[in-house]
Amino acid sequence: MNKFITYIFSIASLYLTVSCSKDWLEEKRDIKLIVPTTLNDMDLLLNADVFQSDGRGATETSCDDYDFTLEQYNALYNAFDRDLVIWKTQEFPKFGILVWDEWDMAYSQIQVCNVVLNGLSKINRTNSNKEQYDKIKGTALYHRAKQFLNLALTFCKYYDNNTAETELGIPLKLTEDIDEIVDRGSLKKTYDRIVSDLKESAILLPSASTINTQIAKAGAYGLLARTYLFMDDYKQASSNADSSFKYHSYIEDFNKIDLTSDYPFYDISKEIHIYSMQSKYSPNSITGRINQALIESYNANDLRKQIFYKVQTDGKYTFKGSFTAQLFSGTSTGEILLISAECRARLGDLEGGLEKIKLLLQNRFKTGAAIPMPTKNKHDVLSFILLERRKELVTRGLRWQDLKRLNNDIDFAQTLTRTIGENTYTLPPKDPRYIMRIPQYIINYNHITQNSY
């Protein structure tokens, strides 16, 4: 079965990237003969390690949470990383490593989810198999939606309800047919599908999971809350955040964490909804240094500064506090509380928003220490919550999308500036470079529309 899983993923990746050569035609004939037929087969497929890779590594590399000296900049892995750091427009190269090629990795997962969903349609759901059947279907829908969202966050403009019908989305591959050509469609269709898949997933999934690589209701509702936040639908984001917290409310008490450990969460925090790490995870957190203004924003009694960061010999900080062995990028209780707090504040419930943020900070500050809170002015409360969001979710692959959405708000839009050596680089609000270009090898193969912003 392990060979079967590996073969399915290798073929799913291959169909995305190569032309119609003789070898490719032979591979297509082979994959059509390899179809999972039992629920156990499908369950194993959805538990493959590749589903732990989440995407958004390139946007993390580009965000403003890092500083670089010229030496550190030159030490980055490759030219593509260096271009991302200085916001130089460039298509994704072909790395040839599935978990680094973000487009390929996402669609290989989507393809396997489609294989599973098609297989389920040929199996009768009965009283004896319904629990496993529903879990498998909910899991496939969750992973498909997660990768559709990652692709939209990376390769599309920010969602605006006024223009989403006309802006380009991503190709919504919904069948297992490897010969099917799918165009990009609209951004509205993309987000409608993400929401639809996650809503159904949340209904089907079990209430809890004892294995951190398997998703349950809290994770589906959590990803739905993240999606609605990035659609500026604060009412729905808040509602789904509440649903997520209802099923998974565990919060790490940082007073119980070893502040000096290089691995403070022993590889995995109990706050996470599912084990999830960035695809081609950013080297910034260990090669560059955490932005000094961000470091200085932590209160003296805030334990996150000691748990998340390590002081280097130059007196600057690198990141060490991932909730998983590599940079964590999935949803967690902390993110859910931050979504809930922001949405309540935006909808006018300032007291409710501050209550949510206080619940989080009580577990991040030293026991008994005073937690500074803003005056109950909407702008001040929002500013406070957004800064806490940045401090809590550092390295999660979310900052870039936060910058994109906040660029639409005159109160929070900002021009990014990065000085490396004698050169200073800037990225103004709403700059076209906020939207990554689709890999050219994908354009050459399936002729979808390239981003031209």
Short mmCIF file of N, CA, C and O in Angstrom, two decimals, residues 406-414:
data_model
loop_
_atom_site.label_atom_id
_atom_site.label_comp_id
_atom_site.label_asym_id
_atom_site.label_seq_id
_atom_site.Cartn_x
_atom_site.Cartn_y
_atom_site.Cartn_z
N LEU A 406 -4.78 44.57 5.00
CA LEU A 406 -4.69 45.84 5.71
C LEU A 406 -4.32 46.99 4.77
O LEU A 406 -4.57 48.16 5.09
N ASN A 407 -3.75 46.68 3.63
CA ASN A 407 -3.46 47.71 2.64
C ASN A 407 -4.72 48.37 2.09
O ASN A 407 -4.67 49.44 1.50
N ASN A 408 -5.88 47.72 2.30
CA ASN A 408 -7.15 48.30 1.85
C ASN A 408 -7.75 49.24 2.90
O ASN A 408 -8.80 49.82 2.67
N ASP A 409 -7.08 49.36 4.03
CA ASP A 409 -7.57 50.19 5.13
C ASP A 409 -6.58 51.34 5.34
O ASP A 409 -5.43 51.12 5.72
N ILE A 410 -7.02 52.56 5.10
CA ILE A 410 -6.13 53.71 5.18
C ILE A 410 -5.47 53.85 6.55
O ILE A 410 -4.36 54.38 6.67
N ASP A 411 -6.13 53.35 7.59
CA ASP A 411 -5.58 53.46 8.94
C ASP A 411 -4.42 52.48 9.19
O ASP A 411 -3.61 52.70 10.10
N PHE A 412 -4.36 51.41 8.41
CA PHE A 412 -3.37 50.37 8.69
C PHE A 412 -2.47 50.04 7.51
O PHE A 412 -1.54 49.24 7.65
N ALA A 413 -2.70 50.63 6.35
CA ALA A 413 -1.83 50.39 5.19
C ALA A 413 -0.43 50.90 5.47
O ALA A 413 -0.25 51.91 6.17
N GLN A 414 0.57 50.21 4.95
CA GLN A 414 1.94 50.65 5.17
C GLN A 414 2.83 50.31 3.99
O GLN A 414 2.59 49.35 3.26
#
